[in-house]
mmCIF file of C-alpha atoms and ligand atoms in Angstrom:
data_model
loop_
_atom_site.group_PDB
_atom_site.id
_atom_site.type_symbol
_atom_site.label_atom_id
_atom_site.label_comp_id
_atom_site.label_asym_id
_atom_site.label_seq_id
_atom_site.Cartn_x
_atom_site.Cartn_y
_atom_site.Cartn_z
ATOM 1 C CA UNK A 72 105.574 61.241 108.710
ATOM 2 C CA UNK A 73 108.222 59.433 107.765
ATOM 3 C CA UNK A 74 110.404 59.507 104.192
ATOM 4 C CA UNK A 75 111.174 56.175 103.305
ATOM 5 C CA UNK A 76 112.233 57.362 99.368
ATOM 6 C CA UNK A 77 114.232 60.376 99.899
ATOM 7 C CA UNK A 78 118.022 61.784 97.615
ATOM 8 C CA UNK A 79 118.903 64.382 99.728
ATOM 9 C CA UNK A 80 122.761 62.270 100.555
ATOM 10 C CA UNK A 81 124.815 65.665 99.311
ATOM 11 C CA UNK A 82 127.260 65.012 95.979
ATOM 12 C CA UNK A 83 126.539 61.379 95.813
ATOM 13 C CA UNK A 84 124.119 60.701 93.510
ATOM 14 C CA UNK A 85 121.837 62.608 90.950
ATOM 15 C CA UNK A 86 119.998 64.222 94.424
ATOM 16 C CA UNK A 87 121.779 67.663 96.615
ATOM 17 C CA UNK A 88 124.406 68.232 95.278
ATOM 18 C CA UNK A 89 125.728 70.050 98.288
ATOM 19 C CA UNK A 90 125.279 69.774 101.150
ATOM 20 C CA UNK A 91 123.775 73.035 101.540
ATOM 21 C CA UNK A 92 121.577 72.021 99.415
ATOM 22 C CA UNK A 93 121.219 68.696 101.160
ATOM 23 C CA UNK A 94 120.152 71.396 104.132
ATOM 24 C CA UNK A 95 117.947 73.164 102.342
ATOM 25 C CA UNK A 96 115.370 69.112 101.638
ATOM 26 C CA UNK A 97 115.871 69.125 105.478
ATOM 27 C CA UNK A 98 113.367 72.372 105.846
ATOM 28 C CA UNK A 99 111.589 71.058 103.417
ATOM 29 C CA UNK A 100 110.527 68.180 104.366
ATOM 30 C CA UNK A 101 110.901 69.362 108.488
ATOM 31 C CA UNK A 102 108.243 72.343 108.163
ATOM 32 C CA UNK A 103 106.324 69.687 106.161
ATOM 33 C CA UNK A 104 105.378 67.453 108.627
ATOM 34 C CA UNK A 105 108.152 64.873 107.868
ATOM 35 C CA UNK A 106 110.557 63.902 111.079
ATOM 36 C CA UNK A 107 111.749 61.686 109.758
ATOM 37 C CA UNK A 108 113.681 60.283 106.288
ATOM 38 C CA UNK A 109 115.613 56.815 104.820
ATOM 39 C CA UNK A 110 118.381 58.232 102.906
ATOM 40 C CA UNK A 111 118.085 55.898 99.626
ATOM 41 C CA UNK A 112 120.569 57.317 96.674
ATOM 42 C CA UNK A 113 120.381 54.897 93.766
ATOM 43 C CA UNK A 114 123.624 52.049 92.896
ATOM 44 C CA UNK A 115 123.580 49.883 90.237
ATOM 45 C CA UNK A 116 121.371 51.112 87.748
ATOM 46 C CA UNK A 117 124.737 52.598 85.638
ATOM 47 C CA UNK A 118 125.962 55.808 86.924
ATOM 48 C CA UNK A 119 126.050 56.048 90.262
ATOM 49 C CA UNK A 120 127.899 53.145 92.689
ATOM 50 C CA UNK A 121 126.929 53.840 95.971
ATOM 51 C CA UNK A 122 128.499 51.142 98.429
ATOM 52 C CA UNK A 123 126.483 51.030 101.756
ATOM 53 C CA UNK A 124 130.385 51.872 103.505
ATOM 54 C CA UNK A 125 129.775 55.168 102.069
ATOM 55 C CA UNK A 126 126.447 55.679 102.734
ATOM 56 C CA UNK A 127 127.079 54.539 106.597
ATOM 57 C CA UNK A 128 129.247 57.101 106.392
ATOM 58 C CA UNK A 129 127.581 59.831 104.383
ATOM 59 C CA UNK A 130 123.696 59.213 106.505
ATOM 60 C CA UNK A 131 126.188 59.969 109.887
ATOM 61 C CA UNK A 132 127.996 62.993 108.520
ATOM 62 C CA UNK A 133 124.392 64.034 107.227
ATOM 63 C CA UNK A 134 122.528 63.671 111.162
ATOM 64 C CA UNK A 135 125.696 65.788 112.766
ATOM 65 C CA UNK A 136 124.814 68.486 110.586
ATOM 66 C CA UNK A 137 121.520 68.448 111.415
ATOM 67 C CA UNK A 138 122.563 68.665 114.687
ATOM 68 C CA UNK A 139 124.409 71.543 114.548
ATOM 69 C CA UNK A 140 122.450 74.065 112.190
ATOM 70 C CA UNK A 141 119.061 72.829 114.839
ATOM 71 C CA UNK A 142 116.975 71.335 112.199
ATOM 72 C CA UNK A 143 114.416 68.657 114.066
ATOM 73 C CA UNK A 144 115.337 65.702 111.734
ATOM 74 C CA UNK A 145 116.095 62.095 112.222
ATOM 75 C CA UNK A 146 117.887 59.996 109.424
ATOM 76 C CA UNK A 147 118.571 56.881 108.454
ATOM 77 C CA UNK A 148 120.438 54.615 106.072
ATOM 78 C CA UNK A 149 119.080 53.216 103.266
ATOM 79 C CA UNK A 150 119.883 53.010 99.101
ATOM 80 C CA UNK A 151 117.853 52.458 96.192
ATOM 81 C CA UNK A 152 118.741 49.508 94.764
ATOM 82 C CA UNK A 153 118.668 49.105 90.188
ATOM 83 C CA UNK A 154 117.574 45.100 90.216
ATOM 84 C CA UNK A 155 120.818 44.063 88.423
ATOM 85 C CA UNK A 156 121.868 39.853 88.366
ATOM 86 C CA UNK A 157 125.131 41.522 90.927
ATOM 87 C CA UNK A 158 122.149 42.376 93.170
ATOM 88 C CA UNK A 159 121.545 39.783 95.225
ATOM 89 C CA UNK A 160 125.502 38.803 95.769
ATOM 90 C CA UNK A 161 126.237 41.838 96.954
ATOM 91 C CA UNK A 162 123.081 42.298 99.737
ATOM 92 C CA UNK A 163 124.115 38.605 101.471
ATOM 93 C CA UNK A 164 127.988 40.771 100.916
ATOM 94 C CA UNK A 165 126.548 43.053 102.785
ATOM 95 C CA UNK A 166 128.253 45.055 99.929
ATOM 96 C CA UNK A 167 124.777 47.563 99.200
ATOM 97 C CA UNK A 168 122.653 48.770 101.545
ATOM 98 C CA UNK A 169 119.094 47.322 102.835
ATOM 99 C CA UNK A 170 116.930 49.982 104.979
ATOM 100 C CA UNK A 171 118.096 50.840 108.004
ATOM 101 C CA UNK A 172 121.646 48.478 107.544
ATOM 102 C CA UNK A 173 119.045 45.510 109.074
ATOM 103 C CA UNK A 174 119.524 43.433 106.594
ATOM 104 C CA UNK A 175 115.402 42.266 106.319
ATOM 105 C CA UNK A 176 114.353 45.256 102.897
ATOM 106 C CA UNK A 177 115.398 46.817 100.432
ATOM 107 C CA UNK A 178 114.326 49.208 98.031
ATOM 108 C CA UNK A 179 114.806 48.381 95.067
ATOM 109 C CA UNK A 180 113.902 50.106 91.279
ATOM 110 C CA UNK A 181 113.119 48.962 88.140
ATOM 111 C CA UNK A 182 114.552 50.533 84.818
ATOM 112 C CA UNK A 183 111.642 52.780 83.172
ATOM 113 C CA UNK A 184 109.997 50.710 80.281
ATOM 114 C CA UNK A 185 110.943 47.141 81.182
ATOM 115 C CA UNK A 186 111.159 44.844 83.075
ATOM 116 C CA UNK A 187 113.996 43.780 82.748
ATOM 117 C CA UNK A 188 115.126 39.436 81.804
ATOM 118 C CA UNK A 189 116.086 37.564 85.136
ATOM 119 C CA UNK A 190 114.159 40.244 87.011
ATOM 120 C CA UNK A 191 111.479 36.422 88.859
ATOM 121 C CA UNK A 192 114.503 35.041 88.896
ATOM 122 C CA UNK A 193 116.270 38.413 91.900
ATOM 123 C CA UNK A 194 113.558 38.818 93.781
ATOM 124 C CA UNK A 195 112.820 35.888 94.837
ATOM 125 C CA UNK A 196 116.152 34.865 95.674
ATOM 126 C CA UNK A 197 115.740 38.472 98.018
ATOM 127 C CA UNK A 198 113.143 37.033 99.454
ATOM 128 C CA UNK A 199 114.750 33.061 99.497
ATOM 129 C CA UNK A 200 117.399 34.947 101.809
ATOM 130 C CA UNK A 201 114.563 36.541 104.097
ATOM 131 C CA UNK A 202 115.044 40.585 102.184
ATOM 132 C CA UNK A 203 111.536 41.288 101.689
ATOM 133 C CA UNK A 204 112.262 44.067 98.051
ATOM 134 C CA UNK A 205 109.980 47.307 98.540
ATOM 135 C CA UNK A 206 109.602 47.891 94.321
ATOM 136 C CA UNK A 207 110.155 51.310 94.445
ATOM 137 C CA UNK A 208 106.991 53.879 92.174
ATOM 138 C CA UNK A 209 105.601 50.970 90.620
ATOM 139 C CA UNK A 210 102.899 52.963 88.537
ATOM 140 C CA UNK A 211 106.190 54.722 86.277
ATOM 141 C CA UNK A 212 107.046 51.632 85.189
ATOM 142 C CA UNK A 213 105.117 51.756 81.654
ATOM 143 C CA UNK A 214 105.028 47.370 80.970
ATOM 144 C CA UNK A 215 104.195 47.267 85.421
ATOM 145 C CA UNK A 216 100.735 49.964 84.200
ATOM 146 C CA UNK A 217 100.192 48.076 81.689
ATOM 147 C CA UNK A 218 100.147 44.867 83.148
ATOM 148 C CA UNK A 219 99.671 44.829 86.614
ATOM 149 C CA UNK A 220 99.124 41.695 87.304
ATOM 150 C CA UNK A 221 103.035 41.081 87.737
ATOM 151 C CA UNK A 222 103.193 43.455 89.689
ATOM 152 C CA UNK A 223 99.690 42.018 91.770
ATOM 153 C CA UNK A 224 102.296 37.835 91.444
ATOM 154 C CA UNK A 225 105.302 40.215 93.303
ATOM 155 C CA UNK A 226 102.899 41.241 96.359
ATOM 156 C CA UNK A 227 101.828 37.982 96.519
ATOM 157 C CA UNK A 228 104.916 36.090 96.524
ATOM 158 C CA UNK A 229 106.357 38.706 99.017
ATOM 159 C CA UNK A 230 107.611 41.893 98.076
ATOM 160 C CA UNK A 231 105.906 45.019 99.155
ATOM 161 C CA UNK A 232 105.174 48.289 96.641
ATOM 162 C CA UNK A 233 105.984 51.687 97.327
ATOM 163 C CA UNK A 234 104.069 54.451 96.076
ATOM 164 C CA UNK A 235 105.963 57.905 94.309
ATOM 165 C CA UNK A 236 103.511 60.791 95.948
ATOM 166 C CA UNK A 237 103.421 63.041 93.426
ATOM 167 C CA UNK A 238 101.934 60.260 91.379
ATOM 168 C CA UNK A 239 98.701 60.375 93.724
ATOM 169 C CA UNK A 240 98.512 63.844 94.582
ATOM 170 C CA UNK A 241 98.038 63.893 90.519
ATOM 171 C CA UNK A 242 101.349 66.400 89.469
ATOM 172 C CA UNK A 243 102.277 63.927 86.824
ATOM 173 C CA UNK A 244 98.447 63.489 85.947
ATOM 174 C CA UNK A 245 95.413 62.058 86.027
ATOM 175 C CA UNK A 246 95.873 59.215 84.260
ATOM 176 C CA UNK A 247 98.848 58.490 86.314
ATOM 177 C CA UNK A 248 96.249 59.305 89.183
ATOM 178 C CA UNK A 249 93.680 57.165 88.827
ATOM 179 C CA UNK A 250 96.183 54.217 88.939
ATOM 180 C CA UNK A 251 97.590 54.852 91.824
ATOM 181 C CA UNK A 252 94.727 55.217 92.892
ATOM 182 C CA UNK A 253 93.358 51.645 91.864
ATOM 183 C CA UNK A 254 96.322 50.144 93.413
ATOM 184 C CA UNK A 255 95.723 51.303 96.683
ATOM 185 C CA UNK A 256 92.038 49.971 96.682
ATOM 186 C CA UNK A 257 92.930 46.800 95.519
ATOM 187 C CA UNK A 258 95.466 46.634 98.776
ATOM 188 C CA UNK A 259 99.015 46.295 96.741
ATOM 189 C CA UNK A 260 100.609 49.380 97.927
ATOM 190 C CA UNK A 261 102.888 49.511 101.453
ATOM 191 C CA UNK A 262 104.405 52.648 101.209
ATOM 192 C CA UNK A 263 103.925 56.299 100.273
ATOM 193 C CA UNK A 264 106.895 58.206 99.561
ATOM 194 C CA UNK A 265 108.631 61.630 98.242
ATOM 195 C CA UNK A 266 111.173 60.444 96.266
ATOM 196 C CA UNK A 267 112.842 64.065 95.924
ATOM 197 C CA UNK A 268 115.789 65.565 94.767
ATOM 198 C CA UNK A 269 115.622 69.119 94.991
ATOM 199 C CA UNK A 270 114.237 71.416 97.752
ATOM 200 C CA UNK A 271 111.506 72.966 94.985
ATOM 201 C CA UNK A 272 109.770 70.645 92.695
ATOM 202 C CA UNK A 273 110.660 66.908 93.739
ATOM 203 C CA UNK A 274 110.988 68.378 96.601
ATOM 204 C CA UNK A 275 110.261 65.882 100.085
ATOM 205 C CA UNK A 276 107.453 68.137 100.821
ATOM 206 C CA UNK A 277 105.406 66.521 98.267
ATOM 207 C CA UNK A 278 104.637 63.989 100.410
ATOM 208 C CA UNK A 279 101.978 65.839 102.637
ATOM 209 C CA UNK A 280 99.519 66.226 99.375
ATOM 210 C CA UNK A 281 99.773 62.380 98.324
ATOM 211 C CA UNK A 282 99.126 61.812 102.240
ATOM 212 C CA UNK A 283 96.361 63.997 101.746
ATOM 213 C CA UNK A 284 95.786 61.704 98.456
ATOM 214 C CA UNK A 285 95.063 58.345 100.526
ATOM 215 C CA UNK A 286 93.370 60.555 103.072
ATOM 216 C CA UNK A 287 90.790 60.983 101.052
ATOM 217 C CA UNK A 288 90.363 57.950 98.864
ATOM 218 C CA UNK A 289 91.210 55.495 101.771
ATOM 219 C CA UNK A 290 90.440 57.947 104.800
ATOM 220 C CA UNK A 291 93.261 58.616 107.468
ATOM 221 C CA UNK A 292 94.076 55.316 108.563
ATOM 222 C CA UNK A 293 95.849 54.592 106.021
ATOM 223 C CA UNK A 294 97.240 57.497 105.061
ATOM 224 C CA UNK A 295 98.487 56.793 107.683
ATOM 225 C CA UNK A 296 99.323 53.023 107.672
ATOM 226 C CA UNK A 297 101.260 54.186 104.771
ATOM 227 C CA UNK A 298 103.077 57.387 105.664
ATOM 228 C CA UNK A 299 103.838 56.312 109.477
ATOM 229 C CA UNK A 300 102.942 52.762 110.700
ATOM 230 C CA UNK A 301 105.078 50.877 107.728
ATOM 231 C CA UNK A 302 107.684 52.874 107.049
ATOM 232 C CA UNK A 303 108.773 52.962 110.781
ATOM 233 C CA UNK A 304 107.681 48.772 110.641
ATOM 234 C CA UNK A 305 110.953 49.029 107.936
ATOM 235 C CA UNK A 306 113.185 50.680 110.202
ATOM 236 C CA UNK A 307 112.269 48.644 112.785
ATOM 237 C CA UNK A 308 112.853 45.275 110.610
ATOM 238 C CA UNK A 309 109.266 44.585 111.212
ATOM 239 C CA UNK A 310 106.696 43.188 108.374
ATOM 240 C CA UNK A 311 104.502 45.981 106.153
ATOM 241 C CA UNK A 312 100.351 46.032 107.298
ATOM 242 C CA UNK A 313 99.440 45.387 103.554
ATOM 243 C CA UNK A 314 96.116 47.398 103.754
ATOM 244 C CA UNK A 315 92.846 45.517 102.947
ATOM 245 C CA UNK A 316 90.911 45.646 99.472
ATOM 246 C CA UNK A 317 88.607 47.592 98.491
ATOM 247 C CA UNK A 318 87.563 47.214 95.100
ATOM 248 C CA UNK A 319 88.840 44.554 92.887
ATOM 249 C CA UNK A 320 91.623 46.666 89.895
ATOM 250 C CA UNK A 321 89.258 44.883 87.132
ATOM 251 C CA UNK A 322 85.929 47.056 88.038
ATOM 252 C CA UNK A 323 87.485 49.688 89.566
ATOM 253 C CA UNK A 324 85.596 52.121 89.599
ATOM 254 C CA UNK A 325 85.997 53.671 85.605
ATOM 255 C CA UNK A 326 85.024 50.215 83.841
ATOM 256 C CA UNK A 327 82.317 50.058 86.486
ATOM 257 C CA UNK A 328 80.029 52.609 85.552
ATOM 258 C CA UNK A 329 81.026 51.801 82.071
ATOM 259 C CA UNK A 330 79.173 48.809 82.617
ATOM 260 C CA UNK A 331 76.341 49.449 84.412
ATOM 261 C CA UNK A 332 75.200 51.377 81.242
ATOM 262 C CA UNK A 333 74.898 47.885 78.990
ATOM 263 C CA UNK A 334 70.719 46.673 79.117
ATOM 264 C CA UNK A 335 72.220 43.160 80.116
ATOM 265 C CA UNK A 336 73.255 45.023 83.184
ATOM 266 C CA UNK A 337 70.200 46.673 84.417
HETATM 267 FE FE1 FE2 B 652 113.805 57.356 93.968
#
């Protein structure tokens, strides 16, 4: 597997605090079947600023340490970029880090409860400049969870969506898990990732459980697409492949069952 969202770089955001903690995360990743991983520290979220140069250097340092201690994990630079008006300019200037430093796709973070004013304009600016926005854990944004048609519209315009593995596996509750399943069945999801911050709890090894949920719902091929093939495409700067829709979100399984009880449906 390739984990495309992980806060493993030590001491630069709310992920690993020390190099030792980062190496513990790397061991957890490696033993759970992750062979490659993208380091995605926060940038522009009002608390952490991690310009591309710093991430480039920190990723290279971590890779060196991994080789020295013999952990078989390859790491790449990336960043989790908050959706703010200065983001398009920073991406154009090279001040903000894209996936694998290629300038082709960027992991975009929304606030938890709202969609900022002008979000569509910022996303359009990125798409226009040839940078594909990958929306980080849209299932955890309250507005998108309530109005998923907004996400569907962004995806129709060219954005991609990455779910957190723990949302899929049920660690964040059944309701969240059901929502993830609906979105996966609707063909809206392109990637799942750990969004790990620690070696235990919010750990890289949660990706395996998220993958297992996807495999149970959509089959092995879909699980491989979301955890191996599409992440590989991100790292190569290639377009991501979408899942074929299996259900209309408006007629998700729960509602279909309920409608079956209505007399005029019999
Ligand atoms: Fe994150």
